[in-house]
XYZ file of N, CA, C and O in Angstrom:
640
model
N 88.678 112.958 101.975
C 89.710 111.990 102.300
C 90.773 112.018 101.213
O 90.523 112.473 100.100
N 91.949 111.557 101.533
C 93.021 111.443 100.552
C 92.995 110.040 99.941
O 92.521 109.098 100.589
N 93.501 109.881 98.728
C 93.467 108.555 98.105
C 94.126 107.473 98.974
O 93.639 106.351 99.054
N 95.215 107.820 99.646
C 95.918 106.828 100.461
C 95.156 106.448 101.736
O 95.498 105.482 102.409
N 94.077 107.196 102.068
C 93.210 106.833 103.184
C 92.321 105.642 102.852
O 91.777 105.006 103.745
N 92.145 105.368 101.572
C 91.350 104.214 101.130
C 92.235 102.978 101.267
O 93.315 102.907 100.676
N 91.801 102.028 102.072
C 92.613 100.847 102.368
C 93.098 100.143 101.103
O 94.246 99.690 101.038
N 92.250 100.054 100.094
C 92.611 99.350 98.860
C 93.697 100.070 98.059
O 94.271 99.492 97.157
N 93.976 101.327 98.368
C 95.004 102.092 97.656
C 96.220 102.385 98.526
O 97.124 103.122 98.127
N 96.285 101.850 99.741
C 97.331 102.226 100.684
C 98.745 101.903 100.221
O 99.694 102.554 100.656
N 98.929 100.966 99.306
C 100.273 100.652 98.812
C 100.900 101.838 98.080
O 102.119 101.896 97.928
N 100.078 102.804 97.664
C 100.614 103.976 96.960
C 101.560 104.778 97.853
O 102.395 105.515 97.356
N 101.423 104.608 99.172
C 102.283 105.336 100.112
C 103.762 105.018 99.892
O 104.615 105.859 100.150
N 104.055 103.833 99.404
C 105.438 103.422 99.184
C 106.018 103.811 97.843
O 107.170 103.508 97.547
N 105.241 104.496 97.016
C 105.704 104.879 95.677
C 106.252 106.296 95.708
O 105.542 107.235 96.065
N 107.512 106.426 95.340
C 108.132 107.748 95.250
C 108.198 108.171 93.790
O 108.470 107.361 92.913
N 107.940 109.435 93.560
C 107.999 110.005 92.214
C 109.036 111.114 92.251
O 109.025 111.949 93.151
N 109.933 111.129 91.274
C 111.053 112.062 91.303
C 110.779 113.411 90.635
O 111.465 114.383 90.918
N 109.779 113.448 89.737
C 109.503 114.716 89.051
C 108.107 114.704 88.452
O 107.499 113.644 88.276
N 107.610 115.895 88.104
C 106.314 116.002 87.430
C 106.378 115.330 86.064
O 105.406 114.722 85.618
N 107.528 115.424 85.396
C 107.667 114.795 84.081
C 107.461 113.287 84.155
O 106.892 112.697 83.243
N 107.916 112.661 85.245
C 107.784 111.206 85.381
C 106.324 110.772 85.254
O 105.995 109.888 84.473
N 105.444 111.392 86.037
C 104.050 110.950 85.993
C 103.292 111.527 84.803
O 102.446 110.863 84.224
N 103.616 112.763 84.399
C 102.891 113.371 83.282
C 103.172 112.657 81.968
O 102.263 112.494 81.150
N 104.414 112.240 81.749
C 104.752 111.521 80.517
C 103.927 110.245 80.377
O 103.523 109.876 79.282
N 103.666 109.582 81.479
C 102.895 108.337 81.464
C 101.395 108.620 81.411
O 100.670 108.087 80.567
N 100.915 109.475 82.311
C 99.467 109.705 82.422
C 98.879 110.388 81.186
O 97.694 110.220 80.901
N 99.685 111.111 80.438
C 99.180 111.769 79.225
C 98.845 110.755 78.133
O 98.149 111.088 77.172
N 99.311 109.521 78.298
C 99.124 108.497 77.265
C 98.204 107.347 77.670
O 97.909 106.477 76.871
N 97.756 107.321 78.929
C 96.921 106.207 79.388
C 95.446 106.579 79.223
O 94.964 107.527 79.843
N 94.714 105.836 78.399
C 93.294 106.139 78.186
C 92.469 105.948 79.473
O 92.814 105.135 80.331
N 91.377 106.684 79.565
C 90.476 106.583 80.712
C 90.033 105.132 80.940
O 89.940 104.669 82.069
N 89.762 104.418 79.859
C 89.329 103.027 79.951
C 90.329 102.178 80.716
O 89.959 101.349 81.555
N 91.625 102.394 80.483
C 92.673 101.624 81.166
C 92.716 101.973 82.652
O 92.854 101.091 83.505
N 92.576 103.253 82.972
C 92.538 103.670 84.383
C 91.336 103.031 85.062
O 91.439 102.483 86.163
N 90.192 103.091 84.409
C 88.961 102.525 84.956
C 89.115 101.024 85.213
O 88.780 100.525 86.299
N 89.624 100.300 84.237
C 89.819 98.857 84.391
C 90.839 98.547 85.481
O 90.679 97.586 86.238
N 91.865 99.380 85.600
C 92.890 99.180 86.632
C 92.311 99.386 88.025
O 92.540 98.571 88.926
N 91.571 100.479 88.222
C 90.971 100.737 89.527
C 89.977 99.641 89.894
O 89.959 99.152 91.029
N 89.151 99.236 88.926
C 88.188 98.157 89.176
C 88.916 96.866 89.560
O 88.507 96.164 90.491
N 89.999 96.578 88.874
C 90.783 95.375 89.167
C 91.365 95.413 90.584
O 91.329 94.416 91.308
N 91.890 96.566 90.981
C 92.428 96.722 92.342
C 91.329 96.493 93.369
O 91.559 95.922 94.440
N 90.104 96.906 93.034
C 88.958 96.732 93.933
C 88.308 95.348 93.788
O 87.294 95.066 94.418
N 88.909 94.507 92.930
C 88.430 93.137 92.670
C 87.029 93.124 92.075
O 86.187 92.281 92.398
N 86.777 94.083 91.173
C 85.464 94.238 90.560
C 85.584 94.300 89.041
O 86.627 94.687 88.507
N 84.507 93.963 88.332
C 84.504 94.176 86.879
C 84.269 95.652 86.592
O 83.751 96.384 87.429
N 84.650 96.062 85.415
C 84.450 97.444 84.971
C 83.197 97.485 84.106
O 82.963 96.592 83.304
N 82.370 98.523 84.277
C 81.153 98.616 83.462
C 81.390 99.507 82.250
O 82.286 100.351 82.251
N 80.583 99.306 81.230
C 80.696 100.080 79.998
C 80.112 101.473 80.192
O 79.101 101.659 80.869
N 80.755 102.490 79.601
C 80.285 103.878 79.671
C 79.058 104.077 78.787
O 78.909 103.418 77.760
N 78.224 105.009 79.201
C 77.104 105.452 78.372
C 76.767 106.889 78.749
O 77.013 107.315 79.866
N 76.240 107.646 77.822
C 75.916 109.048 78.074
C 74.853 109.203 79.147
O 73.919 108.417 79.210
N 75.000 110.185 80.009
C 74.015 110.440 81.048
C 74.180 109.616 82.303
O 73.356 109.683 83.215
N 75.243 108.833 82.376
C 75.468 108.015 83.574
C 75.744 108.892 84.794
O 76.206 110.026 84.656
N 75.427 108.378 85.974
C 75.679 109.146 87.193
C 77.109 108.977 87.672
O 77.629 109.832 88.386
N 77.753 107.871 87.290
C 79.138 107.621 87.687
C 79.797 106.725 86.643
O 79.117 106.083 85.852
N 81.127 106.694 86.669
C 81.875 105.806 85.772
C 82.103 104.437 86.392
O 82.280 103.454 85.686
N 82.135 104.407 87.710
C 82.284 103.135 88.431
C 81.674 103.307 89.812
O 81.841 104.360 90.436
N 80.972 102.289 90.261
C 80.393 102.293 91.605
C 80.906 101.064 92.329
O 80.890 99.966 91.783
N 81.397 101.264 93.541
C 81.952 100.154 94.316
C 81.347 100.096 95.707
O 81.181 101.125 96.353
N 81.056 98.906 96.139
C 80.645 98.680 97.521
C 81.766 98.035 98.317
O 81.553 97.542 99.420
N 82.966 98.042 97.746
C 84.101 97.339 98.343
C 85.255 98.235 98.753
O 86.405 97.812 98.767
N 84.960 99.472 99.066
C 85.978 100.404 99.556
C 85.967 100.315 101.075
O 84.913 100.145 101.679
N 87.126 100.462 101.685
C 87.142 100.571 103.143
C 88.104 101.668 103.572
O 89.116 101.924 102.924
N 87.722 102.325 104.661
C 88.525 103.370 105.284
C 88.777 102.896 106.711
O 87.815 102.678 107.455
N 90.043 102.716 107.067
C 90.396 102.212 108.399
C 89.607 100.952 108.745
O 89.118 100.787 109.849
N 89.462 100.083 107.745
C 88.791 98.810 107.966
C 87.275 98.854 107.921
O 86.624 97.820 107.992
N 86.693 100.034 107.787
C 85.217 100.159 107.742
C 84.761 100.237 106.292
O 85.181 101.136 105.550
N 83.905 99.315 105.913
C 83.430 99.222 104.535
C 82.531 100.396 104.173
O 81.671 100.810 104.955
N 82.730 100.928 102.970
C 81.974 102.060 102.441
C 81.652 101.806 100.966
O 82.262 100.960 100.320
N 80.735 102.584 100.430
C 80.485 102.561 98.992
C 81.087 103.831 98.390
O 81.203 104.855 99.066
N 81.473 103.734 97.133
C 82.085 104.887 96.458
C 81.626 104.961 95.007
O 81.539 103.941 94.322
N 81.339 106.178 94.569
C 81.015 106.444 93.167
C 82.181 107.224 92.574
O 82.640 108.208 93.163
N 82.674 106.761 91.435
C 83.835 107.361 90.777
C 83.426 108.111 89.512
O 82.641 107.607 88.712
N 83.989 109.289 89.333
C 83.907 110.054 88.101
C 85.340 110.096 87.561
O 86.238 110.576 88.256
N 85.560 109.555 86.373
C 86.904 109.437 85.810
C 87.052 110.306 84.568
O 86.161 110.346 83.720
N 88.196 110.978 84.465
C 88.509 111.789 83.289
C 89.899 111.436 82.797
O 90.887 111.566 83.526
N 89.970 110.991 81.579
C 91.245 110.608 80.981
C 91.996 111.787 80.394
O 91.643 112.947 80.612
N 93.021 111.477 79.600
C 93.916 112.514 79.084
C 93.462 113.207 77.803
O 94.245 113.913 77.188
N 92.212 113.042 77.399
C 91.753 113.706 76.173
C 92.075 115.193 76.230
O 92.576 115.769 75.277
N 91.763 115.816 77.352
C 92.159 117.201 77.616
C 93.242 117.127 78.686
O 92.943 117.240 79.870
N 94.485 116.913 78.274
C 95.553 116.743 79.261
C 96.023 118.103 79.768
O 97.013 118.675 79.336
N 95.221 118.603 80.690
C 95.508 119.863 81.359
C 94.733 119.840 82.675
O 93.968 118.913 82.926
N 94.936 120.845 83.487
C 94.231 120.905 84.764
C 92.721 120.829 84.549
O 92.176 121.510 83.677
N 92.069 119.981 85.348
C 90.622 119.796 85.213
C 89.871 121.048 85.646
O 90.136 121.615 86.707
N 88.926 121.464 84.804
C 88.053 122.591 85.101
C 86.605 122.095 85.015
O 86.337 121.007 84.495
N 85.685 122.904 85.496
C 84.271 122.512 85.452
C 83.769 122.326 84.021
O 82.887 121.506 83.776
N 84.331 123.062 83.071
C 83.911 122.939 81.671
C 84.192 121.549 81.113
O 83.592 121.150 80.118
N 85.096 120.816 81.740
C 85.452 119.470 81.287
C 84.512 118.414 81.874
O 84.660 117.231 81.612
N 83.529 118.845 82.644
C 82.679 117.940 83.406
C 81.331 117.700 82.726
O 80.281 117.901 83.317
N 81.379 117.287 81.469
C 80.159 116.983 80.728
C 79.669 118.146 79.897
O 80.081 119.286 80.085
N 78.773 117.846 78.983
C 78.248 118.846 78.057
C 77.627 120.035 78.796
O 77.719 121.169 78.373
N 77.005 119.758 79.941
C 76.359 120.814 80.720
C 77.104 121.108 82.021
O 76.552 121.730 82.927
N 78.336 120.644 82.116
C 79.166 120.815 83.318
C 78.443 120.324 84.579
O 78.580 120.891 85.651
N 77.705 119.211 84.417
C 76.895 118.718 85.529
C 77.314 117.345 86.045
O 76.579 116.717 86.815
N 78.485 116.880 85.682
C 78.890 115.536 86.096
C 79.072 115.411 87.609
O 78.728 114.379 88.175
N 79.612 116.433 88.253
C 79.761 116.350 89.711
C 78.379 116.358 90.361
O 78.132 115.606 91.306
N 77.477 117.158 89.845
C 76.112 117.171 90.367
C 75.501 115.769 90.264
O 74.926 115.256 91.226
N 75.618 115.146 89.090
C 75.054 113.799 88.902
C 75.734 112.790 89.817
O 75.078 111.923 90.394
N 77.052 112.895 89.961
C 77.795 111.981 90.828
C 77.271 112.055 92.265
O 77.061 111.027 92.908
N 77.060 113.260 92.742
C 76.650 113.432 94.145
C 75.175 113.115 94.377
O 74.707 113.209 95.511
N 74.450 112.734 93.347
C 73.059 112.282 93.510
C 73.004 110.763 93.727
O 71.946 110.219 93.978
N 74.138 110.075 93.632
C 74.150 108.632 93.868
C 74.079 108.360 95.371
O 74.242 109.260 96.187
N 73.885 107.113 95.715
C 73.757 106.723 97.125
C 75.105 106.420 97.784
O 75.138 105.926 98.906
N 76.205 106.724 97.120
C 77.529 106.392 97.642
C 77.861 107.139 98.934
O 77.374 108.244 99.168
N 78.716 106.518 99.741
C 79.235 107.161 100.952
C 80.381 108.110 100.620
O 80.634 109.062 101.350
N 81.105 107.806 99.535
C 82.278 108.581 99.129
C 82.152 108.911 97.644
O 81.856 108.038 96.824
N 82.373 110.172 97.302
C 82.394 110.606 95.906
C 83.843 110.813 95.502
O 84.569 111.563 96.155
N 84.259 110.154 94.421
C 85.641 110.211 93.978
C 85.710 110.815 92.586
O 85.045 110.336 91.662
N 86.506 111.881 92.441
C 86.775 112.472 91.135
C 88.232 112.195 90.810
O 89.126 112.519 91.597
N 88.469 111.563 89.659
C 89.816 111.203 89.220
C 90.080 111.854 87.871
O 89.209 111.891 87.004
N 91.307 112.363 87.710
C 91.718 112.949 86.425
C 93.190 112.629 86.199
O 93.964 112.506 87.142
N 93.572 112.531 84.942
C 94.951 112.170 84.604
C 95.940 113.323 84.778
O 97.141 113.127 84.681
N 95.457 114.517 85.023
C 96.297 115.696 85.232
C 95.935 116.280 86.598
O 95.406 115.567 87.455
N 96.180 117.547 86.820
C 95.807 118.208 88.069
C 94.294 118.429 88.121
O 93.636 118.429 87.088
N 93.761 118.635 89.314
C 92.338 118.913 89.488
C 92.231 120.322 90.054
O 92.763 120.606 91.126
N 91.559 121.202 89.330
C 91.477 122.618 89.690
C 90.659 122.897 90.936
O 89.827 122.092 91.362
N 90.893 124.084 91.490
C 90.209 124.511 92.704
C 88.694 124.553 92.543
O 87.956 124.196 93.473
N 88.192 125.000 91.395
C 86.741 125.088 91.194
C 86.106 123.700 91.225
O 85.013 123.521 91.772
N 86.789 122.720 90.667
C 86.277 121.341 90.689
C 86.286 120.815 92.117
O 85.301 120.254 92.604
N 87.398 121.008 92.823
C 87.498 120.544 94.217
C 86.448 121.243 95.092
O 85.793 120.612 95.914
N 86.270 122.550 94.897
C 85.301 123.297 95.679
C 83.871 122.869 95.406
O 83.049 122.768 96.323
N 83.565 122.600 94.154
C 82.229 122.139 93.785
C 81.974 120.749 94.363
O 80.892 120.487 94.903
N 82.957 119.885 94.276
C 82.832 118.547 94.854
C 82.580 118.631 96.355
O 81.685 117.974 96.888
N 83.332 119.486 97.024
C 83.154 119.667 98.472
C 81.769 120.238 98.778
O 81.061 119.743 99.660
N 81.369 121.268 98.049
C 80.085 121.924 98.309
C 78.903 120.982 98.103
O 77.919 121.047 98.847
N 78.980 120.101 97.119
C 77.881 119.173 96.848
C 77.943 117.921 97.718
O 76.983 117.157 97.761
N 79.060 117.714 98.412
C 79.205 116.550 99.293
C 78.808 116.861 100.720
O 78.354 115.991 101.452
N 79.001 118.098 101.128
C 78.726 118.509 102.505
C 77.507 119.414 102.487
O 77.479 120.421 101.786
N 76.502 119.043 103.251
C 75.252 119.798 103.237
C 74.619 119.784 104.625
O 74.947 118.926 105.446
N 73.732 120.715 104.920
C 73.109 120.766 106.248
C 72.383 119.452 106.574
O 71.676 118.912 105.739
N 72.613 118.943 107.764
C 71.949 117.729 108.201
C 72.631 116.449 107.786
O 72.166 115.360 108.105
N 73.698 116.526 107.046
C 74.392 115.313 106.618
C 75.632 115.644 105.835
O 75.808 116.769 105.390
N 76.478 114.688 105.697
C 77.694 114.899 104.916
C 78.190 113.569 104.381
O 78.048 112.539 105.021
N 78.742 113.623 103.216
C 79.386 112.468 102.600
C 80.877 112.787 102.534
O 81.287 113.929 102.666
N 81.675 111.795 102.309
C 83.105 111.986 102.118
C 83.355 112.212 100.627
O 82.585 111.777 99.776
N 84.439 112.911 100.324
C 84.823 113.098 98.930
C 86.328 112.956 98.814
O 87.069 113.117 99.777
N 86.776 112.612 97.614
C 88.194 112.359 97.362
C 88.533 112.803 95.948
O 87.797 112.486 95.012
N 89.613 113.530 95.798
C 90.121 113.924 94.479
C 91.409 113.143 94.228
O 92.334 113.195 95.036
N 91.438 112.408 93.129
C 92.621 111.632 92.760
C 93.175 112.240 91.483
O 92.660 112.013 90.391
N 94.220 113.048 91.621
C 94.802 113.704 90.451
C 95.749 112.745 89.716
O 95.883 111.571 90.087
N 96.395 113.252 88.680
C 97.266 112.414 87.858
C 98.435 111.813 88.625
O 98.793 110.657 88.408
N 99.025 112.586 89.515
C 100.131 112.075 90.326
C 99.659 110.932 91.213
O 100.297 109.873 91.276
N 98.535 111.103 91.892
C 98.008 110.040 92.761
C 97.597 108.823 91.938
O 97.845 107.678 92.353
N 96.990 109.039 90.773
C 96.607 107.927 89.900
C 97.839 107.145 89.489
O 97.849 105.912 89.527
N 98.876 107.849 89.104
C 100.138 107.220 88.716
C 100.692 106.377 89.862
O 101.088 105.227 89.670
N 100.699 106.945 91.071
C 101.227 106.234 92.241
C 100.405 104.979 92.543
O 100.954 103.928 92.864
N 99.076 105.077 92.430
C 98.221 103.904 92.662
C 98.516 102.828 91.630
O 98.744 101.656 91.969
N 98.510 103.209 90.361
C 98.719 102.229 89.294
C 100.110 101.602 89.370
O 100.264 100.406 89.145
N 101.111 102.404 89.709
C 102.471 101.877 89.835
C 102.571 100.918 91.021
O 103.165 99.845 90.914
N 101.966 101.271 92.143
C 102.016 100.446 93.351
C 101.413 99.066 93.116
O 101.873 98.077 93.693
N 100.397 98.986 92.273
C 99.693 97.721 92.047
C 100.043 97.070 90.701
O 99.350 96.153 90.267
N 101.124 97.546 90.069
C 101.580 96.944 88.815
C 100.602 97.087 87.669
O 100.512 96.209 86.815
N 99.883 98.199 87.624
C 98.858 98.414 86.592
C 99.278 99.384 85.501
O 98.479 99.689 84.607
N 100.504 99.906 85.560
C 100.941 100.828 84.510
C 101.238 100.045 83.232
O 102.064 99.134 83.241
N 100.559 100.389 82.147
C 100.840 99.699 80.891
C 102.143 100.214 80.283
O 102.639 101.291 80.661
N 102.683 99.448 79.369
C 103.837 99.944 78.618
C 103.335 101.083 77.735
O 102.396 100.902 76.955
N 103.933 102.232 77.883
C 103.492 103.417 77.137
C 104.540 103.751 76.098
O 105.707 103.885 76.404
N 104.073 103.882 74.836
C 104.972 104.229 73.741
C 105.161 105.729 73.673
O 104.211 106.486 73.821
N 106.368 106.167 73.411
C 106.659 107.602 73.321
C 106.168 108.192 72.034
O 106.014 107.610 71.056
C-alpha cells in the first residue's frame, strides 16, 4: 500500500513539494525519535522507548485503510545514515525486516528519512507475501515522511 492509502495519513495528499532539496534539507536534520513521536501523535498513541532486539519501533492497532481497521508494525530509520536505505542499515545482522515481519501486524511499514532502496523494498515484499497468506506492506521514504509531517503540522523548526 502507499502511505496515502492509510486513512490517518490521507492529508498528505494535499501537500506539494517543489524540489528534492526542500524535503532533504529538513529530513536530514530530524531525529528518528521526533519522527516516531510525530507518527504516534498522528495515530493518537504514545510512543514507546527503543531497546535493542525489538521487533518493531512502533506498533499500532489504530490504522485504517478505506475505513477498515488494521494493525501495523513500524520500522523507523532516522538520518544517522542520510542516504538511500540499504539492507546493511537494517540492524547489526541486517535482520530488522525479518524481525518486523514476525509480528502479528496486518501491515508492515518501513520508514526512512531518505530514499528506500530496491533491495529493502524487495525484501519487505518477499517477507510479507507468502504461500497461503499475505500481509500488506508500506514503504514511507523521506519525501512521504516530510509530506505527512507537514500535512499534520509536525515539522519541527530545523536549524541550518
